[in-house]
Coordinates of C-alpha atoms (C1' of nucleotides) in Angstrom, one line a residue:
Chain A
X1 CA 0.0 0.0 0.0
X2 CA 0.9 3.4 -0.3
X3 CA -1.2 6.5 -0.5
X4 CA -3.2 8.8 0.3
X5 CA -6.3 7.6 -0.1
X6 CA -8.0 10.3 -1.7
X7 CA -6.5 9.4 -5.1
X8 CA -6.3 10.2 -8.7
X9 CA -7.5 7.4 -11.4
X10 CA -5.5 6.8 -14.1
X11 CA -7.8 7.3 -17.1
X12 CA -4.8 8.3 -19.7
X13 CA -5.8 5.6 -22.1
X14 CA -4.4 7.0 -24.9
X15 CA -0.7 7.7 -24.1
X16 CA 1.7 5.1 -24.4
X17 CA 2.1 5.2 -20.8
X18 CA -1.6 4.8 -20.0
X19 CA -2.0 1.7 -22.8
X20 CA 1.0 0.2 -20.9
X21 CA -0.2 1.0 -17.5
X22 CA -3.7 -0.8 -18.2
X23 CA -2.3 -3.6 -19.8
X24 CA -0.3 -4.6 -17.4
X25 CA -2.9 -4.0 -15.0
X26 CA -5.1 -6.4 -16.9
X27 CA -2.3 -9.0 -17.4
X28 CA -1.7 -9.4 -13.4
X29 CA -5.0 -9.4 -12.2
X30 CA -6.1 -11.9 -15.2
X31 CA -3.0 -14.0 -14.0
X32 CA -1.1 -13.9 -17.0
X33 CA 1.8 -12.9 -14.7
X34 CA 2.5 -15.4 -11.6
X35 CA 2.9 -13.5 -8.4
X36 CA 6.5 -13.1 -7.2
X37 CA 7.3 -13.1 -11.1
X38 CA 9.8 -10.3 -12.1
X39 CA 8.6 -8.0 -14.4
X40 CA 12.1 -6.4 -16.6
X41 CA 11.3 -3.4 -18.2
X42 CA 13.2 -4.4 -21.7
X43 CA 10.8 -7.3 -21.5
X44 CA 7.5 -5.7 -21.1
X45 CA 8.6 -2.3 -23.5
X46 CA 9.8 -4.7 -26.7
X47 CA 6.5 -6.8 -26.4
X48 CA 4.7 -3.9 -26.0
X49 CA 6.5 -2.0 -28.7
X50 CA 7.5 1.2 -26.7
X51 CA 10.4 2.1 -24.9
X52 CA 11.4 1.8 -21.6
X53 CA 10.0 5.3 -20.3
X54 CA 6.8 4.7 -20.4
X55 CA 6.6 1.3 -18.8
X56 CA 8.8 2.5 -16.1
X57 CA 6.2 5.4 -15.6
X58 CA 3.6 2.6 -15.5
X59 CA 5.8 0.7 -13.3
X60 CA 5.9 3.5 -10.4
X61 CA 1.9 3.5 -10.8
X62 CA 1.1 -0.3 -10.5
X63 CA 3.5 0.0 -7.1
X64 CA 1.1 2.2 -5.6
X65 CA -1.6 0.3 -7.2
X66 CA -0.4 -2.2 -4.7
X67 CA -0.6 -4.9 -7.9
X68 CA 4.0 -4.7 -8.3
X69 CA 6.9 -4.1 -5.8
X70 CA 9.8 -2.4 -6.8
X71 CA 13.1 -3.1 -5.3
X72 CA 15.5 -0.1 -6.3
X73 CA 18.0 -0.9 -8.1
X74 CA 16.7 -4.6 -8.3
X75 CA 13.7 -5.3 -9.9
X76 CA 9.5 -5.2 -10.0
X77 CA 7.8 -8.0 -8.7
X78 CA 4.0 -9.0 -8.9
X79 CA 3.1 -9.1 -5.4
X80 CA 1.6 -11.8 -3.9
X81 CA -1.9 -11.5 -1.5
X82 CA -1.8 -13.5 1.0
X83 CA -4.8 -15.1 2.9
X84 CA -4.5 -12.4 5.6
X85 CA -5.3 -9.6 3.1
X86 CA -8.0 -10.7 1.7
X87 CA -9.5 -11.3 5.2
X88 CA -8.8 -8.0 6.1
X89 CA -9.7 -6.4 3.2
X90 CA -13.3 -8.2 3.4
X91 CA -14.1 -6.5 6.8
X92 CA -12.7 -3.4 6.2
X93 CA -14.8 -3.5 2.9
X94 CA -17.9 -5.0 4.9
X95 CA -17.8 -1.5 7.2
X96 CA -17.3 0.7 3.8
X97 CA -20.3 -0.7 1.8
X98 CA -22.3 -0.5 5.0
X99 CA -21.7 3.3 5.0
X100 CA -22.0 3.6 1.0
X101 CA -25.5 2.0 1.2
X102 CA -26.1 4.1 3.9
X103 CA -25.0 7.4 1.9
X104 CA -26.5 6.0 -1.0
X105 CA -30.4 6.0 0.1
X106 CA -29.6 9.6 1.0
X107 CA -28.5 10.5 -2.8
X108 CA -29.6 8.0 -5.0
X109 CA -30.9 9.4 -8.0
X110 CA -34.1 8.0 -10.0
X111 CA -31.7 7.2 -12.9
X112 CA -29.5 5.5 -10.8
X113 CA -32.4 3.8 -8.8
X114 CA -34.1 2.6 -12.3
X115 CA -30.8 1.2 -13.0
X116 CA -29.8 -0.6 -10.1
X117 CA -34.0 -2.4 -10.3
X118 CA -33.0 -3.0 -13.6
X119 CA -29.7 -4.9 -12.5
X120 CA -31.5 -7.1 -9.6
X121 CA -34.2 -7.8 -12.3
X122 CA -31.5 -9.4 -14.9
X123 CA -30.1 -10.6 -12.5
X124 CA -32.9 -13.0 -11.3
X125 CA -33.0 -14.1 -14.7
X126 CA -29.3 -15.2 -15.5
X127 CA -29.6 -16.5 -12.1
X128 CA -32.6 -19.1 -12.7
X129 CA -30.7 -19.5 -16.0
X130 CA -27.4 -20.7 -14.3
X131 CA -25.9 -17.8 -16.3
X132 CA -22.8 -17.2 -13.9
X133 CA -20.9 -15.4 -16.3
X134 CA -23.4 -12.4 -16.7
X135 CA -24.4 -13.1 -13.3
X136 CA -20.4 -12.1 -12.0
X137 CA -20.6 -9.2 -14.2
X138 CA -23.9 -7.7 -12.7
X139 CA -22.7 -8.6 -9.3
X140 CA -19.6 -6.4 -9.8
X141 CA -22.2 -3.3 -11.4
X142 CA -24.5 -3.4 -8.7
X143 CA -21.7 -2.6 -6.4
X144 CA -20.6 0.5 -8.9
X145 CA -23.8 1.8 -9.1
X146 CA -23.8 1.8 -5.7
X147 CA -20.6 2.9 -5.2
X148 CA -21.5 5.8 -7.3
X149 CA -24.7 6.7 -5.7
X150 CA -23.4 7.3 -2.6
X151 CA -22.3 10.7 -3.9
X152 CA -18.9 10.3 -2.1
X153 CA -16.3 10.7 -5.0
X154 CA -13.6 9.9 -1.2
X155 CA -15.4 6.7 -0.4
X156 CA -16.6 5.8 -4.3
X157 CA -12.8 5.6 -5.2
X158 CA -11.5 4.0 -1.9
X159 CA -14.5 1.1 -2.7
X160 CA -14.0 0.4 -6.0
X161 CA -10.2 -0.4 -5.6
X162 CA -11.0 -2.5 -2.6
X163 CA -13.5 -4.0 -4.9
X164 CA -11.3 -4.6 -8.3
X165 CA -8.3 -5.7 -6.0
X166 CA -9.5 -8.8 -4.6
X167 CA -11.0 -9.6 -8.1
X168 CA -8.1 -12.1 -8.7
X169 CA -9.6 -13.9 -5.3
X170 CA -13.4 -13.1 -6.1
X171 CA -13.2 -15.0 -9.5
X172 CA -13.1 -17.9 -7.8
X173 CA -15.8 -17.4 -5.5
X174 CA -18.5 -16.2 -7.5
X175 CA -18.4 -19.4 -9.5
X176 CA -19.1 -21.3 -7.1
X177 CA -22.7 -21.5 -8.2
X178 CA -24.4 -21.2 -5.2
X179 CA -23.6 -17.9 -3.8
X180 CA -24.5 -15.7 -7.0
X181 CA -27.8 -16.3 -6.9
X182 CA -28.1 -16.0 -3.1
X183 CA -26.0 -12.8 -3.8
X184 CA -28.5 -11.4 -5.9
X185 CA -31.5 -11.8 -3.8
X186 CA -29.1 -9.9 -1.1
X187 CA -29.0 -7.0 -3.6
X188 CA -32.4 -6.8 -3.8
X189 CA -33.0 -7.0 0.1
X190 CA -30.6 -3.8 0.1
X191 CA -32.6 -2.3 -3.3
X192 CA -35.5 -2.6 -1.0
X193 CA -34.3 -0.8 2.0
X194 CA -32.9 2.5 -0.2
X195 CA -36.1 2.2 -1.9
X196 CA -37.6 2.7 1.4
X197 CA -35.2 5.7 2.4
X198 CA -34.4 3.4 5.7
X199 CA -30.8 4.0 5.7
X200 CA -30.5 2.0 8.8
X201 CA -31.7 -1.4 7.7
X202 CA -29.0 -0.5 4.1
X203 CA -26.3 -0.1 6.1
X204 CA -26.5 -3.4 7.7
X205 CA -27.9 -5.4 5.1
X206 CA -24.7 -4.1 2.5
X207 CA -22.4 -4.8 6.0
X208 CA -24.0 -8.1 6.3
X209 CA -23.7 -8.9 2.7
X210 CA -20.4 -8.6 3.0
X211 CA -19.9 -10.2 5.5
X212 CA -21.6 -13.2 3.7
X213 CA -19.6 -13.5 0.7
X214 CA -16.7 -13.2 2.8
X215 CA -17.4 -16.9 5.1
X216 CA -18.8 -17.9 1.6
X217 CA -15.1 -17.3 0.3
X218 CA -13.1 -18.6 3.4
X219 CA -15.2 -21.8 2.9
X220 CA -14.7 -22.2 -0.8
X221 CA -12.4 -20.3 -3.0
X222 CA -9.5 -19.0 -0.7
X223 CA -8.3 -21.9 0.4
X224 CA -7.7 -22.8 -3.1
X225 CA -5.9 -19.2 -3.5
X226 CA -3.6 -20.0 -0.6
X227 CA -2.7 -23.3 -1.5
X228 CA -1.6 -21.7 -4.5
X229 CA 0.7 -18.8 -2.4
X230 CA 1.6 -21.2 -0.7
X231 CA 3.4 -23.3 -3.5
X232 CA 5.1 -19.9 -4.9
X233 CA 6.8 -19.7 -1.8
X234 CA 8.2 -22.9 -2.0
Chain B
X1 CA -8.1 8.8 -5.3
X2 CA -7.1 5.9 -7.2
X3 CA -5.6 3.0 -6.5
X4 CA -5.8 -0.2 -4.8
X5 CA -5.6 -0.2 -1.1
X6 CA -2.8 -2.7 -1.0
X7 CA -0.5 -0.3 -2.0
X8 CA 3.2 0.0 -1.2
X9 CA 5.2 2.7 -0.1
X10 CA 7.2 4.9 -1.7
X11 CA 10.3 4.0 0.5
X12 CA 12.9 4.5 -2.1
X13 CA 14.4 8.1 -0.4
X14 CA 17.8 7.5 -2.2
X15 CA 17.0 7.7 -5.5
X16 CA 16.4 11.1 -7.3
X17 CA 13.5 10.1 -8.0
X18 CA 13.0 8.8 -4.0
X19 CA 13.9 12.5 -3.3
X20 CA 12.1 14.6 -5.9
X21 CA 9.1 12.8 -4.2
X22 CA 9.2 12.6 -1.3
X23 CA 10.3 17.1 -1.3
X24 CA 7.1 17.5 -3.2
X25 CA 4.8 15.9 -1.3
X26 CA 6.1 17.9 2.1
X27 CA 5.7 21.0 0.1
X28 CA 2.5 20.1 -1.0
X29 CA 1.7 19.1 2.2
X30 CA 3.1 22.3 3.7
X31 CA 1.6 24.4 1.9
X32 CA 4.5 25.8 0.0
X33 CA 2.7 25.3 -3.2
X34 CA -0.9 26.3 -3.6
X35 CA -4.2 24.4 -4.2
X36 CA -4.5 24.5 -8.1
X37 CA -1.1 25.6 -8.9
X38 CA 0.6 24.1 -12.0
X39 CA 3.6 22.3 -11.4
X40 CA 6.0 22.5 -14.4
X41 CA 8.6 19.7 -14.6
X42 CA 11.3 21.8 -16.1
X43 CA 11.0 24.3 -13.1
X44 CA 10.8 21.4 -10.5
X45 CA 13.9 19.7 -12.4
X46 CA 16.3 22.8 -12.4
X47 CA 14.9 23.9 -8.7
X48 CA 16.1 20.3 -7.6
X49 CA 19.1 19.7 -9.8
X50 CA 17.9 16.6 -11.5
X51 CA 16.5 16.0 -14.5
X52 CA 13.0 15.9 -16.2
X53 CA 13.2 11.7 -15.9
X54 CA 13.0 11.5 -12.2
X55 CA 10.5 14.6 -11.8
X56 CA 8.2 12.8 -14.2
X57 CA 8.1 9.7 -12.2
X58 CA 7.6 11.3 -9.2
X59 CA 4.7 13.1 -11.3
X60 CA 3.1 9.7 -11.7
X61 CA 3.5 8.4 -7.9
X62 CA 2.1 11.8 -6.5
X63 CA -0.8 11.8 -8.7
X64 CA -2.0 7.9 -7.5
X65 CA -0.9 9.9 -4.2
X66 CA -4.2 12.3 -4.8
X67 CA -1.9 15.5 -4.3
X68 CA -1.7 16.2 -7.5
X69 CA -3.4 15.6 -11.0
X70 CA -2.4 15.1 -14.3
X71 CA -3.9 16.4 -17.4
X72 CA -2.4 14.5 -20.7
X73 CA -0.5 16.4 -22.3
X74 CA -1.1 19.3 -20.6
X75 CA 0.4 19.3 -17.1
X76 CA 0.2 19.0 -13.3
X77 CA -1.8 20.7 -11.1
X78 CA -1.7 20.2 -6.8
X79 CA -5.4 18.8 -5.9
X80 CA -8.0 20.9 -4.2
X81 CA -9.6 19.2 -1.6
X82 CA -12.7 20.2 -0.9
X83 CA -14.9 20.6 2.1
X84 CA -17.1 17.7 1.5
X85 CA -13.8 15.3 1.1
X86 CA -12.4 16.6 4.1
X87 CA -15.8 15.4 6.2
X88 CA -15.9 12.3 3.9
X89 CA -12.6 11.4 5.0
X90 CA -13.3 11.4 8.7
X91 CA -16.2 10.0 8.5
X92 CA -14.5 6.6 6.4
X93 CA -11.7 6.9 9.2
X94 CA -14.0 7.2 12.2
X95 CA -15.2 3.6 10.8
X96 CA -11.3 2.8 10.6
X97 CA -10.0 3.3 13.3
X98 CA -12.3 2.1 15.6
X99 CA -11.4 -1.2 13.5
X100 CA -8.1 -0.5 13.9
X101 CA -8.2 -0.1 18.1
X102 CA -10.7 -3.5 17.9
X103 CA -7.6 -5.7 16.1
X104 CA -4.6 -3.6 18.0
X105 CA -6.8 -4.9 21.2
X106 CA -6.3 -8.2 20.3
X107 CA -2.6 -7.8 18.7
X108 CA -0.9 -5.7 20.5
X109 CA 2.7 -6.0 21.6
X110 CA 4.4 -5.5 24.8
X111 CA 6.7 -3.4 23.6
X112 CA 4.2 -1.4 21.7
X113 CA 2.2 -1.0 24.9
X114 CA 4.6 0.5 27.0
X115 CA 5.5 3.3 23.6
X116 CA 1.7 3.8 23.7
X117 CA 1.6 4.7 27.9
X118 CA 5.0 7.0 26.9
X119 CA 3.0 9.0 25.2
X120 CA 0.0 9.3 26.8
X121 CA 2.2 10.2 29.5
X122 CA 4.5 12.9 27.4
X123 CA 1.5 14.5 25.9
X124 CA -0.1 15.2 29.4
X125 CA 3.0 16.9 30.1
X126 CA 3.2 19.0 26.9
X127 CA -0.6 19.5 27.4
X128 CA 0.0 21.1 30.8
X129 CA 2.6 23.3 28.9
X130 CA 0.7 24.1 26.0
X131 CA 3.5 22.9 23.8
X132 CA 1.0 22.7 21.0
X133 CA 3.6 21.1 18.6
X134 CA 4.7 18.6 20.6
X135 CA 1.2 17.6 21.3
X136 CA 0.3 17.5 17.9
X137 CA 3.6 15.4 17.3
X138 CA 2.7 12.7 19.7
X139 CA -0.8 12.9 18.7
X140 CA 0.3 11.9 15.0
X141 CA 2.4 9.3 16.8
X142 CA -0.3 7.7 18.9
X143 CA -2.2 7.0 15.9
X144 CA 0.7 5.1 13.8
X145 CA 1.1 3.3 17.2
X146 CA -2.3 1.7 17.1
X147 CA -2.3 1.3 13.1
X148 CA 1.1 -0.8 13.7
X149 CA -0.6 -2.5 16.7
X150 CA -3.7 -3.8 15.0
X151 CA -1.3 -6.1 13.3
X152 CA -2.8 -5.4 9.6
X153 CA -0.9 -4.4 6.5
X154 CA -3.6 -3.4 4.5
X155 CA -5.3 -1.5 7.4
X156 CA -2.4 0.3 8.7
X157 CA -1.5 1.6 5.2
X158 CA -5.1 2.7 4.8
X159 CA -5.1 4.7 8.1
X160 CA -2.0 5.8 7.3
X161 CA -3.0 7.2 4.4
X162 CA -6.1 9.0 5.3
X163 CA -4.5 10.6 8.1
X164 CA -1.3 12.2 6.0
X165 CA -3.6 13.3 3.5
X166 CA -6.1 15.2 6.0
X167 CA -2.9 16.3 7.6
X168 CA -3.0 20.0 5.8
X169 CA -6.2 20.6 7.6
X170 CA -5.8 19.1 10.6
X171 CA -2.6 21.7 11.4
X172 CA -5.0 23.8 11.5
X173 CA -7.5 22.0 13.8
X174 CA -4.8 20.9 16.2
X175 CA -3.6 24.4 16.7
X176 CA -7.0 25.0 18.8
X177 CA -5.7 25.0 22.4
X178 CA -8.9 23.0 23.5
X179 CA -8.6 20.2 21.3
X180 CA -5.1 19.2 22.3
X181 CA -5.8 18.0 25.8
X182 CA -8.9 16.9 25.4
X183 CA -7.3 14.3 22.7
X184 CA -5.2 13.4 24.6
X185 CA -7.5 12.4 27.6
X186 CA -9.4 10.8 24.9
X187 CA -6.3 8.5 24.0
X188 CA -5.9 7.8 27.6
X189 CA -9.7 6.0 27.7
X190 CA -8.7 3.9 24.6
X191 CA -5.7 2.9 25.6
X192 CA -7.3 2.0 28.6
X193 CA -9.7 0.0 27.0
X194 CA -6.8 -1.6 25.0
X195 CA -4.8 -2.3 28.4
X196 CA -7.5 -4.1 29.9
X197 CA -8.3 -6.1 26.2
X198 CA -12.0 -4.7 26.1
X199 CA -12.4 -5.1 21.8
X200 CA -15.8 -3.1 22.0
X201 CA -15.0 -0.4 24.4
X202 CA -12.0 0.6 22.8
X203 CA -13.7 0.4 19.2
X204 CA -16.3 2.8 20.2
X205 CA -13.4 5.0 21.9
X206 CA -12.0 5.0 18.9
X207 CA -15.0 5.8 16.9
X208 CA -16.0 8.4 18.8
X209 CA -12.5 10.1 19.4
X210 CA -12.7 10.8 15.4
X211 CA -16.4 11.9 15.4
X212 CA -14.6 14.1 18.0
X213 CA -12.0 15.4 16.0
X214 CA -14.3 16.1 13.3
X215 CA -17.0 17.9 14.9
X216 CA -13.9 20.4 16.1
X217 CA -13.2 20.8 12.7
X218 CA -16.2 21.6 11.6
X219 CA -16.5 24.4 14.2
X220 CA -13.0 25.5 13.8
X221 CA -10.5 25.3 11.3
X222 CA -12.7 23.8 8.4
X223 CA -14.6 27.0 8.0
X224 CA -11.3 28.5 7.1
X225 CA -10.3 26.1 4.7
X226 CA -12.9 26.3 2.8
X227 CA -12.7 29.9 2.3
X228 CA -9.4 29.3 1.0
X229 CA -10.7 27.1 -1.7
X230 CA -13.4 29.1 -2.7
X231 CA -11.2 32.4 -3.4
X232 CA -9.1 30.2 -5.4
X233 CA -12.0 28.7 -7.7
X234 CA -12.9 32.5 -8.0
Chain C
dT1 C1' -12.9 46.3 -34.7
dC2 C1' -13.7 41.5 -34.7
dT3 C1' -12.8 36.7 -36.1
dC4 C1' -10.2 33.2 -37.4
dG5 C1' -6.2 30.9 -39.2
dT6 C1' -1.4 30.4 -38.9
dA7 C1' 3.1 30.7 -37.0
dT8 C1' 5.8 30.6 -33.0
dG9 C1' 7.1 29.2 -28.6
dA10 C1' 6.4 26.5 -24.5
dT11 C1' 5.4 22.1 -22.5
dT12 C1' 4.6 17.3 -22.2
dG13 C1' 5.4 12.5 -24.3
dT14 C1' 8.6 9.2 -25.9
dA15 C1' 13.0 7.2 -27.4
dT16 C1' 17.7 6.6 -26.8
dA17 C1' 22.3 7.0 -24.8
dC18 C1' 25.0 6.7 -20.9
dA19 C1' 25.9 5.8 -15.8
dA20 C1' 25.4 3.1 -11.7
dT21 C1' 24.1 -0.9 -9.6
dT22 C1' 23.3 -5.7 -9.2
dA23 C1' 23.6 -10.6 -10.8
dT24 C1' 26.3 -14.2 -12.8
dA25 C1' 30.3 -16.9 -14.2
dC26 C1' 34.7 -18.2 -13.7
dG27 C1' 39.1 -19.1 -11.9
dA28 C1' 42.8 -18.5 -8.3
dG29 C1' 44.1 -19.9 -3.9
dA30 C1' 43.5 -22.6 0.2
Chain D
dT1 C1' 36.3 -29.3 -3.3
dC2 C1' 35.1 -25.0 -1.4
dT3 C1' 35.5 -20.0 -0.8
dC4 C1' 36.1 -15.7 -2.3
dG5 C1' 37.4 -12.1 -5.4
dT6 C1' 37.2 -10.3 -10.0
dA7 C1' 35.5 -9.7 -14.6
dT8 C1' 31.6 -9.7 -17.4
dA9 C1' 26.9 -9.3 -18.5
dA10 C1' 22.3 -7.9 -17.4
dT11 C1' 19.3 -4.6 -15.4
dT12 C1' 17.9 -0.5 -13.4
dG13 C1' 18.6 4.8 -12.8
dT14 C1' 19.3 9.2 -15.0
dA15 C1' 20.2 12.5 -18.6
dT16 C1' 19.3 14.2 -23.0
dA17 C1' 17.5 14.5 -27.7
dC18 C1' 13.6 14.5 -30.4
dA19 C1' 8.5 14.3 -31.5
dA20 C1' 3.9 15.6 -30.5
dT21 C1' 0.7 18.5 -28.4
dC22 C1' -1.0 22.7 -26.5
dA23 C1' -0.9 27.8 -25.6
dT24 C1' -0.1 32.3 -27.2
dA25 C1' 0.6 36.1 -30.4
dC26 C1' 0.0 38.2 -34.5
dG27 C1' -1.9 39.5 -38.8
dA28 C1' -5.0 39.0 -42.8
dG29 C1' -9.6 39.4 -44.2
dA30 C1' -14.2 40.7 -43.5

DNA sequence: TCTCGTATGATTGTATACAATTATACGAGA
DNA sequence: TCTCGTATAATTGTATACAATCATACGAGA
């Protein structure tokens, strides 16, 4: 980790730097790079046609990005996340969507309300369908729209990488086929309650639901995840 | 904001580019440069004796930072932050660190104990004095205490982050004779609470000692602030 | 006088050259 | 055989040159 929290996004697409920076953003948490792996800049600039310049500009963003580690003088190394984190990470997230959901009834907007009905609606549909690939991907948009709604540009941000950095781990968990659809019907519980303007009963419903995908994980997909750090450290 | 929380830190204080910076972010910090101001990386390159290669990388790590942002192509401009961040913020971290004094209740060292009851003890002194930069010193210090003592990586950096950031306003804040003390009598109750391993009672201190902080600011320094900001927008 | 296009300069973006540091290989000496 | 020092290669760190983009000034034409 590294900074301070209130936090620029990188949305230079178009530079060299920014193509390289999302890239290789895309490549580690896809996988495509195994943690611990050493990332050389002569490497990543010739497959990338560029020079080194802009991947080493990259290179000082993913370190704060928390996704490399650069030794000076040494090297940049995908960093691993260990058991631990995630944990962490979970109930510190658990307390944050809590207090987005709670934000969020105060200043939804109809557009984003219509939106967010619309989500849980599809939602029930891929579920019934067994459609966990669209189901994954309308779990991660409910949690932007709400993200978004709470009309917190501080907390939106600080939620969103909480949210795309334990992707690598989430994968895992969503397919597990149970959990999306008992997922869903959580969203709607939480749709129900900013509907309702009880900000109360949002807060501890989006802390709660957290808190449920987070035993769903321990008891399914992490222990896979570790196994897996574990082996890298061998 | 930007980036995802399991960031590193910028440690790296030999490098020119370590240096460049870390000397921007205290002058940002400080105040030496003002909200909105463009930072040119010829001027900051000659003004620190290096060249445009380091500054730009610094550039990079400072805007993930949130002190400053980039505009392609255009250039670097320090951050406003605004009234509504500023209360976002302690709000997020009121949630925080009454995690944070929950886990350093259960993790806590010995040896990070006894520095906690040093400075409890020191600040009572200074308070007595009204040596209000001491006291703010050892206030800053209590804090990193308990985010080192709660024994989480992702956590402390977090805290850590939020609280450097809101530092610039809270110099202000601090530099209210009342508020001094009664923080400091404040950390006494949750290291109290800590001492005698009570999770809940020290959360809620914890909680509550931010709600505290921040309803000073609102009262006190905030106002002033946000003056500031508004004549520069003008 | 006003508008707009163009030229000029300033600034950022990228590539490349060079310096400093680190990793590796190899051989001398014990 | 093992250890350690040195030479070489590989890699990162920094400086500089060049390209692309943006801001400004100026003047032609209406």
């Amino acid at each position: 980790m590294g900074s301070y929290n209130v936090k620029q996004e990188v949305t230079d697409k178009y530079s060299l730097r920014g193509r390289v920076f999302h890239r290789l953003r895309e490549d580690i948490l896809s996988g495509k790079y195994e943690e611990h792996e050493e990332l050389k800049e002569v490497a990543i600039s010739e497959e990338m046609g560029v020079s080194r310049t802009p991947v080493r500009e990259a290179f000082r963003q993913l370190e704060l990005e928390g996704l490399i580690q650069i030794i000076p003088n040494k090297g940049a190394y995908v960093t691993g996340i260990t058991e631990k984190d995630v944990k962490d990470i979970y109930i510190i997230r658990s307390l944050l969507e809590g207090l987005c959901a709670r934000w969020a009834t105060e200043h939804i907007t109809p557009e984003q309300m219509e939106e967010m009905e619309e989500n849980v609606y599809l939602a029930e549909f891929h579920a019934s369908k067994g459609h966990l690939e669209q189901l994954a991907e309308l779990d991660n948009r409910f949690h932007d729209i709400l993200y978004e709604a709470c009309d917190s540009k501080i907390l939106e941000h600080q939620l969103k990488d909480f949210h795309q950095y334990v992707l690598r781990v989430r994968k895992k968990t969503l397919s597990n086929a149970n959990r999306g659809p008992k997922s869903n019907a959580e969203h709607a519980r939480i749709m129900e309650a900013i509907k309702n303007k009880d900000a109360d009963l949002a807060e501890s419903l989006a802390h709660q639901h957290m808190i449920n995908a987070y035993d769903n994980m321990v008891k399914n997909g992490l222990h896979e995840a570790y196994e897996k750090e574990k082996k890298n450290n061998e």
